mmCIF file of C-alpha atoms in Angstrom:
data_model
loop_
_atom_site.group_PDB
_atom_site.id
_atom_site.type_symbol
_atom_site.label_atom_id
_atom_site.label_comp_id
_atom_site.label_asym_id
_atom_site.label_seq_id
_atom_site.Cartn_x
_atom_site.Cartn_y
_atom_site.Cartn_z
ATOM 1 C CA MET J 142 5.712 3.650 16.620
ATOM 2 C CA SER J 143 9.033 4.864 18.034
ATOM 3 C CA VAL J 144 12.103 5.575 15.920
ATOM 4 C CA LEU J 145 13.774 2.402 17.229
ATOM 5 C CA GLU J 146 10.790 0.193 16.389
ATOM 6 C CA LEU J 147 10.497 1.790 12.961
ATOM 7 C CA PHE J 148 14.204 1.296 12.257
ATOM 8 C CA CYS J 149 14.065 -2.368 13.299
ATOM 9 C CA ALA J 150 11.110 -3.024 10.982
ATOM 10 C CA VAL J 151 12.764 -1.201 8.062
ATOM 11 C CA ASP J 152 16.190 -2.743 8.649
ATOM 12 C CA ASP J 153 14.787 -6.286 8.773
ATOM 13 C CA PHE J 154 13.140 -5.692 5.406
ATOM 14 C CA VAL J 155 16.235 -4.103 3.846
ATOM 15 C CA MET J 156 18.427 -7.009 4.972
ATOM 16 C CA SER J 157 16.123 -9.469 3.199
ATOM 17 C CA PHE J 158 15.569 -7.265 0.134
ATOM 18 C CA ALA J 159 19.189 -6.142 -0.458
ATOM 19 C CA PRO J 160 20.380 -9.425 -2.100
ATOM 20 C CA GLN J 161 17.525 -9.275 -4.614
ATOM 21 C CA LEU J 162 18.265 -5.636 -5.421
ATOM 22 C CA GLN J 163 21.992 -6.300 -5.878
ATOM 23 C CA ALA J 164 21.282 -9.291 -8.130
ATOM 24 C CA SER J 165 18.971 -7.210 -10.332
ATOM 25 C CA GLN J 166 21.550 -4.414 -10.553
ATOM 26 C CA LEU J 167 24.299 -6.852 -11.555
ATOM 27 C CA ALA J 168 21.989 -8.429 -14.148
ATOM 28 C CA ALA J 169 21.419 -4.954 -15.582
ATOM 29 C CA SER J 170 25.230 -4.430 -15.788
ATOM 30 C CA LYS J 171 25.197 -1.723 -13.128
ATOM 31 C CA GLN J 172 28.207 -1.255 -10.907
ATOM 32 C CA ARG J 173 27.695 -2.034 -7.245
ATOM 33 C CA ALA J 174 27.198 1.140 -5.217
ATOM 34 C CA ARG J 175 29.875 1.983 -2.670
ATOM 35 C CA ALA J 176 28.710 1.961 0.949
ATOM 36 C CA GLY J 177 28.137 5.431 2.363
ATOM 37 C CA GLN J 178 28.035 6.920 5.836
ATOM 38 C CA LEU J 179 24.317 6.268 6.194
ATOM 39 C CA TRP J 180 22.815 2.840 5.555
ATOM 40 C CA PRO J 181 19.721 2.672 3.297
ATOM 41 C CA SER J 182 17.636 1.584 6.271
ATOM 42 C CA GLU J 183 18.685 4.737 8.163
ATOM 43 C CA ILE J 184 17.741 6.977 5.234
ATOM 44 C CA MET J 185 14.384 5.219 4.883
ATOM 45 C CA THR J 186 13.691 5.469 8.609
ATOM 46 C CA ILE J 187 14.347 9.222 8.660
ATOM 47 C CA LEU J 188 12.132 9.780 5.603
ATOM 48 C CA ILE J 189 9.244 7.776 7.073
ATOM 49 C CA HIS J 190 9.602 9.252 10.557
ATOM 50 C CA PHE J 191 9.337 12.771 9.118
ATOM 51 C CA HIS J 192 5.765 11.985 8.056
ATOM 52 C CA GLN J 193 5.025 10.792 11.599
ATOM 53 C CA SER J 194 6.374 14.013 13.118
ATOM 54 C CA ARG J 195 4.605 17.346 13.356
ATOM 55 C CA TYR J 196 7.140 19.262 11.295
ATOM 56 C CA ARG J 197 5.758 20.929 8.180
ATOM 57 C CA THR J 198 8.997 20.958 6.152
ATOM 58 C CA PHE J 199 11.624 18.247 5.848
ATOM 59 C CA LYS J 200 14.493 20.740 6.183
ATOM 60 C CA SER J 201 13.219 21.930 9.565
ATOM 61 C CA TYR J 202 12.700 18.338 10.687
ATOM 62 C CA TYR J 203 16.210 17.263 9.682
ATOM 63 C CA THR J 204 18.124 20.304 10.968
ATOM 64 C CA GLN J 205 16.080 20.992 14.117
ATOM 65 C CA HIS J 206 15.117 17.482 15.200
ATOM 66 C CA VAL J 207 17.271 14.767 13.615
ATOM 67 C CA GLN J 208 20.605 16.603 13.923
ATOM 68 C CA VAL J 209 19.743 17.792 17.443
ATOM 69 C CA HIS J 210 17.789 15.010 19.150
ATOM 70 C CA LEU J 211 18.525 11.837 17.153
ATOM 71 C CA THR J 212 22.331 11.893 16.984
ATOM 72 C CA SER J 213 22.577 8.887 19.299
ATOM 73 C CA GLU J 214 20.202 6.865 17.073
ATOM 74 C CA PHE J 215 22.001 7.958 13.892
ATOM 75 C CA PRO J 216 25.676 8.535 14.835
ATOM 76 C CA HIS J 217 26.876 8.980 11.234
ATOM 77 C CA LEU J 218 24.558 11.777 10.143
ATOM 78 C CA VAL J 219 25.494 13.824 7.092
ATOM 79 C CA SER J 220 24.661 17.416 6.224
ATOM 80 C CA TYR J 221 21.180 18.305 5.023
ATOM 81 C CA GLN J 222 22.391 18.918 1.459
ATOM 82 C CA ARG J 223 24.132 15.531 1.372
ATOM 83 C CA PHE J 224 21.070 13.770 2.765
ATOM 84 C CA VAL J 225 18.860 15.288 0.053
ATOM 85 C CA ALA J 226 21.312 13.958 -2.531
ATOM 86 C CA LEU J 227 21.016 10.464 -0.984
ATOM 87 C CA ILE J 228 17.213 10.358 -1.063
ATOM 88 C CA PRO J 229 16.870 9.017 -4.661
ATOM 89 C CA SER J 230 19.038 6.003 -3.763
ATOM 90 C CA VAL J 231 16.244 4.477 -1.637
ATOM 91 C CA GLN J 232 13.387 4.814 -4.116
ATOM 92 C CA VAL J 233 13.266 1.113 -5.041
ATOM 93 C CA PRO J 234 13.569 -0.225 -1.454
ATOM 94 C CA LEU J 235 10.892 2.213 -0.262
ATOM 95 C CA LEU J 236 8.493 1.122 -2.997
ATOM 96 C CA ALA J 237 9.095 -2.536 -2.173
ATOM 97 C CA TYR J 238 8.618 -1.850 1.545
ATOM 98 C CA LEU J 239 5.304 -0.091 0.840
ATOM 99 C CA GLN J 240 4.035 -3.239 -0.847
ATOM 100 C CA ARG J 241 5.111 -5.212 2.224
ATOM 101 C CA CYS J 242 3.008 -2.835 4.361
ATOM 102 C CA TYR J 243 -0.203 -3.459 2.417
ATOM 103 C CA GLY J 244 -3.028 -5.069 4.357
ATOM 104 C CA ALA J 245 -4.935 -8.239 3.495
ATOM 105 C CA CYS J 246 -8.116 -8.245 1.429
ATOM 106 C CA THR J 247 -11.100 -8.979 3.684
ATOM 107 C CA GLY J 248 -13.716 -9.205 0.934
ATOM 108 C CA ILE J 249 -14.922 -5.634 1.596
ATOM 109 C CA SER J 250 -12.890 -2.962 -0.182
ATOM 110 C CA PHE J 251 -13.304 0.762 -0.870
ATOM 111 C CA ILE J 252 -11.832 2.706 -3.762
ATOM 112 C CA ASP J 253 -11.407 6.432 -4.355
ATOM 113 C CA SER J 254 -8.998 9.040 -5.700
ATOM 114 C CA THR J 255 -7.744 12.386 -4.455
ATOM 115 C CA SER J 256 -5.959 15.308 -6.036
ATOM 116 C CA LEU J 257 -2.325 16.131 -5.278
ATOM 117 C CA GLU J 258 -1.911 19.780 -6.196
ATOM 118 C CA VAL J 259 1.667 20.793 -7.015
ATOM 119 C CA CYS J 260 1.154 24.527 -7.453
ATOM 120 C CA ASP J 261 -1.497 27.232 -7.323
ATOM 121 C CA PRO J 262 -3.576 27.347 -10.541
ATOM 122 C CA LYS J 263 -2.519 30.973 -11.021
ATOM 123 C CA ARG J 264 1.134 29.883 -11.324
ATOM 124 C CA ILE J 265 0.702 27.026 -13.802
ATOM 125 C CA SER J 266 2.394 28.932 -16.633
ATOM 126 C CA GLN J 267 5.436 29.592 -14.406
ATOM 127 C CA HIS J 268 5.706 26.062 -12.992
ATOM 128 C CA ARG J 269 8.710 24.045 -14.217
ATOM 129 C CA VAL J 270 9.324 21.104 -11.843
ATOM 130 C CA PHE J 271 6.361 19.014 -13.061
ATOM 131 C CA ALA J 272 5.758 20.728 -16.391
ATOM 132 C CA ALA J 273 6.187 17.446 -18.285
ATOM 133 C CA ASP J 274 4.109 15.239 -15.955
ATOM 134 C CA ALA J 275 1.426 17.217 -14.102
ATOM 135 C CA LYS J 276 -1.902 17.949 -15.797
ATOM 136 C CA ARG J 277 -5.023 19.958 -15.137
ATOM 137 C CA GLY J 278 -7.784 17.941 -13.514
ATOM 138 C CA LYS J 279 -11.132 18.466 -11.906
ATOM 139 C CA THR J 280 -12.654 17.065 -8.720
ATOM 140 C CA SER J 281 -15.884 17.755 -6.875
ATOM 141 C CA THR J 282 -14.186 20.759 -5.246
ATOM 142 C CA GLY J 283 -12.969 22.348 -8.495
ATOM 143 C CA TRP J 284 -10.009 22.462 -10.865
ATOM 144 C CA PHE J 285 -6.429 21.696 -9.832
ATOM 145 C CA TYR J 286 -3.004 21.199 -11.395
ATOM 146 C CA GLY J 287 -1.009 18.137 -10.459
ATOM 147 C CA PHE J 288 -1.622 14.431 -9.983
ATOM 148 C CA LYS J 289 -4.244 11.998 -8.759
ATOM 149 C CA LEU J 290 -3.574 9.408 -6.090
ATOM 150 C CA HIS J 291 -5.850 6.373 -6.488
ATOM 151 C CA LEU J 292 -6.322 4.207 -3.392
ATOM 152 C CA ALA J 293 -7.951 0.916 -2.470
ATOM 153 C CA VAL J 294 -8.442 0.123 1.233
ATOM 154 C CA ASN J 295 -10.170 -2.561 3.288
ATOM 155 C CA ASP J 296 -12.736 -2.161 6.073
ATOM 156 C CA ARG J 297 -9.915 -2.060 8.663
ATOM 157 C CA GLY J 298 -8.460 1.110 7.147
ATOM 158 C CA GLU J 299 -5.410 -0.694 5.722
ATOM 159 C CA LEU J 300 -4.004 0.181 2.308
ATOM 160 C CA LEU J 301 -4.466 -2.523 -0.323
ATOM 161 C CA ALA J 302 -3.108 -0.802 -3.434
ATOM 162 C CA CYS J 303 -2.254 2.655 -4.753
ATOM 163 C CA CYS J 304 -1.530 4.270 -8.086
ATOM 164 C CA LEU J 305 -0.328 7.731 -9.159
ATOM 165 C CA THR J 306 -1.554 9.291 -12.420
ATOM 166 C CA PRO J 307 -1.623 12.765 -14.005
ATOM 167 C CA GLY J 308 -4.530 14.921 -12.902
ATOM 168 C CA ASN J 309 -6.522 14.515 -16.115
ATOM 169 C CA VAL J 310 -6.800 10.693 -15.961
ATOM 170 C CA ASP J 311 -10.284 9.251 -15.478
ATOM 171 C CA ASP J 312 -10.810 7.582 -12.096
ATOM 172 C CA ARG J 313 -11.883 4.351 -13.827
ATOM 173 C CA ALA J 314 -8.689 3.954 -15.856
ATOM 174 C CA PRO J 315 -6.382 2.617 -13.066
ATOM 175 C CA VAL J 316 -9.036 0.328 -11.540
ATOM 176 C CA PRO J 317 -7.764 -2.872 -13.263
ATOM 177 C CA THR J 318 -4.312 -2.208 -11.775
ATOM 178 C CA LEU J 319 -5.652 -1.523 -8.278
ATOM 179 C CA VAL J 320 -7.907 -4.586 -7.988
ATOM 180 C CA LYS J 321 -5.546 -7.324 -9.191
ATOM 181 C CA LYS J 322 -5.434 -8.995 -5.766
ATOM 182 C CA LEU J 323 -8.912 -8.069 -4.532
ATOM 183 C CA ARG J 324 -12.047 -10.175 -4.224
ATOM 184 C CA GLY J 325 -15.564 -9.805 -2.859
ATOM 185 C CA LYS J 326 -17.261 -6.409 -2.938
ATOM 186 C CA LEU J 327 -15.800 -3.088 -4.055
ATOM 187 C CA PHE J 328 -17.489 0.157 -2.990
ATOM 188 C CA GLY J 329 -16.906 3.405 -4.869
ATOM 189 C CA ASP J 330 -18.547 6.724 -5.676
ATOM 190 C CA ARG J 331 -20.523 7.639 -8.796
ATOM 191 C CA GLY J 332 -17.323 8.374 -10.708
ATOM 192 C CA TYR J 333 -16.744 4.629 -11.092
ATOM 193 C CA ILE J 334 -20.086 3.884 -12.765
ATOM 194 C CA SER J 335 -19.400 2.029 -16.005
ATOM 195 C CA ALA J 336 -21.203 -0.974 -17.457
ATOM 196 C CA PRO J 337 -18.062 -2.423 -19.152
ATOM 197 C CA LEU J 338 -16.014 -1.920 -15.973
ATOM 198 C CA THR J 339 -18.702 -3.524 -13.802
ATOM 199 C CA LEU J 340 -18.858 -6.531 -16.115
ATOM 200 C CA TRP J 341 -15.057 -6.866 -16.215
ATOM 201 C CA LEU J 342 -14.827 -6.697 -12.418
ATOM 202 C CA PHE J 343 -17.576 -9.303 -12.079
ATOM 203 C CA GLU J 344 -15.565 -11.646 -14.282
ATOM 204 C CA GLN J 345 -12.574 -11.070 -11.961
ATOM 205 C CA GLY J 346 -14.639 -11.997 -8.899
ATOM 206 C CA LEU J 347 -15.453 -8.458 -7.734
ATOM 207 C CA GLN J 348 -18.873 -6.846 -7.343
ATOM 208 C CA LEU J 349 -18.749 -3.083 -7.891
ATOM 209 C CA ILE J 350 -21.296 -1.224 -5.752
ATOM 210 C CA THR J 351 -21.929 2.516 -6.169
ATOM 211 C CA ARG J 352 -24.690 5.025 -5.666
ATOM 212 C CA LEU J 353 -26.927 5.685 -8.653
ATOM 213 C CA ARG J 354 -27.002 8.859 -10.701
ATOM 214 C CA LYS J 355 -30.233 10.853 -10.817
ATOM 215 C CA ASN J 356 -30.981 9.769 -14.400
ATOM 216 C CA MET J 357 -30.525 6.060 -13.622
ATOM 217 C CA LYS J 358 -33.296 3.631 -12.782
ATOM 218 C CA ASP J 359 -33.562 2.316 -9.256
ATOM 219 C CA CYS J 360 -32.370 -1.236 -8.673
ATOM 220 C CA LEU J 361 -32.703 -3.611 -5.758
ATOM 221 C CA MET J 362 -29.755 -3.663 -3.368
ATOM 222 C CA HIS J 363 -29.115 -5.916 -0.423
ATOM 223 C CA LEU J 364 -29.555 -4.137 2.907
ATOM 224 C CA SER J 365 -26.012 -4.936 4.030
ATOM 225 C CA ASP J 366 -24.615 -3.486 0.782
ATOM 226 C CA LYS J 367 -26.665 -0.320 1.277
ATOM 227 C CA LEU J 368 -25.349 0.034 4.813
ATOM 228 C CA LEU J 369 -21.753 -0.551 3.742
ATOM 229 C CA LEU J 370 -22.139 1.988 0.954
ATOM 230 C CA ARG J 371 -22.936 4.579 3.627
ATOM 231 C CA LYS J 372 -19.606 3.687 5.281
ATOM 232 C CA ARG J 373 -17.628 4.646 2.174
ATOM 233 C CA ALA J 374 -16.535 7.773 4.042
ATOM 234 C CA ILE J 375 -13.830 5.615 5.641
ATOM 235 C CA ILE J 376 -11.597 6.106 2.621
ATOM 236 C CA GLU J 377 -12.200 9.859 2.730
ATOM 237 C CA SER J 378 -11.060 9.828 6.367
ATOM 238 C CA ILE J 379 -7.908 7.974 5.303
ATOM 239 C CA ILE J 380 -7.224 10.531 2.560
ATOM 240 C CA ASP J 381 -7.725 13.333 5.094
ATOM 241 C CA GLN J 382 -5.140 11.753 7.407
ATOM 242 C CA LEU J 383 -2.703 11.246 4.536
ATOM 243 C CA LYS J 384 -2.907 14.909 3.613
ATOM 244 C CA ASN J 385 -3.048 16.500 7.053
ATOM 245 C CA ILE J 386 -0.964 14.116 9.173
ATOM 246 C CA SER J 387 1.357 12.384 6.703
ATOM 247 C CA GLN J 388 1.550 15.576 4.596
ATOM 248 C CA ILE J 389 1.659 13.915 1.196
ATOM 249 C CA GLU J 390 0.481 17.119 -0.534
ATOM 250 C CA HIS J 391 2.380 20.403 -0.702
ATOM 251 C CA SER J 392 3.802 22.736 -3.346
ATOM 252 C CA ARG J 393 7.450 22.862 -2.220
ATOM 253 C CA HIS J 394 8.815 19.965 -4.273
ATOM 254 C CA ARG J 395 11.879 20.706 -6.356
ATOM 255 C CA SER J 396 12.403 17.243 -7.867
ATOM 256 C CA PRO J 397 9.897 14.740 -9.378
ATOM 257 C CA THR J 398 11.899 11.844 -7.930
ATOM 258 C CA ASN J 399 11.869 13.249 -4.408
ATOM 259 C CA PHE J 400 8.146 13.996 -4.784
ATOM 260 C CA VAL J 401 7.447 10.312 -5.459
ATOM 261 C CA ILE J 402 9.737 9.186 -2.628
ATOM 262 C CA HIS J 403 8.106 11.477 -0.078
ATOM 263 C CA LEU J 404 4.684 10.296 -1.255
ATOM 264 C CA ILE J 405 5.704 6.657 -0.732
ATOM 265 C CA ALA J 406 7.172 7.498 2.688
ATOM 266 C CA GLY J 407 3.921 9.218 3.672
ATOM 267 C CA LEU J 408 1.884 6.147 2.685
ATOM 268 C CA ILE J 409 4.228 3.931 4.718
ATOM 269 C CA ALA J 410 3.952 6.273 7.711
ATOM 270 C CA TYR J 411 0.174 5.917 7.565
ATOM 271 C CA SER J 412 0.473 2.122 7.311
ATOM 272 C CA HIS J 413 2.451 2.139 10.580
ATOM 273 C CA GLN J 414 -0.200 4.088 12.468
ATOM 274 C CA GLU J 415 -1.411 2.141 15.479
ATOM 275 C CA LYS J 416 -4.965 3.468 15.134
ATOM 276 C CA LYS J 417 -6.518 3.655 11.684
ATOM 277 C CA PRO J 418 -10.067 4.528 10.621
ATOM 278 C CA GLY J 419 -11.894 1.185 10.667
ATOM 279 C CA LEU J 420 -15.454 -0.095 10.540
ATOM 280 C CA HIS J 421 -14.988 -2.868 13.137
ATOM 281 C CA LEU J 422 -17.665 -4.825 11.351
ATOM 282 C CA ASP J 423 -19.880 -7.340 13.045
ATOM 283 C CA GLU J 424 -23.522 -8.248 12.659
ATOM 284 C CA HIS J 425 -24.826 -5.902 15.376
ATOM 285 C CA ALA J 426 -22.734 -2.921 14.233
ATOM 286 C CA LEU J 427 -23.831 -3.421 10.633
ATOM 287 C CA LEU J 428 -27.523 -3.520 11.508
ATOM 288 C CA ALA J 429 -27.202 -0.502 13.794
ATOM 289 C CA ALA J 430 -25.476 1.649 11.138
#
């Protein structure tokens, strides 16, 4: 997606969302913000486009690309320091736009979590930015310090829901929040095995399907469910793209608010990808898997 196409999509949303945001601010007795040089849609577009670029740091992207090559698209650019100060102002619109970018539930969903490390474990005692929020957690690859990003996706590779928790939160805890609008079958790893959770999901119209632990008895499983369970790697491919292409994980954050905003922008950038990891399910493909 080009910068122009991205801006048009973001600006159309902001134009429809702005009256609701202003009404909520007035209801909360907040003064109306004065218009600045950059419109919220321009700030949002730059933040999202950064995660579509190949720059590793936002400062390099803004000073070497935006201020050099995108001056015609954004004629009222501000300095880098001023732009960083404007970033928190678009947190609510970005979050609302992310929800607009969610895909539709197809009846086949996958759920998983991934670690978002905020600093090297050796520097935990010196870390200050996320000292009040980040926690020690453990994944299959070892211990980390930071947060967990919980995701639910469909078989087309589209995001359905997401949730951010401290690193020490059990993967099963945010499931009720993630599956509010889901139906059909939900595939997860062994970390989601729980009899109470399975029963609760069944009452909500969802069938939780996971692999069995070694100490569990074998149970009959439909062939199609067994084949789809092998395709659970789709969500791991999505997480890999989020980390390596959208760059949602790094240790250079200096503000919790900007960390959340850049995470949201990275998820939106992935949602706008033309090609996403998908199963392209049909009867022949399923039987040949």
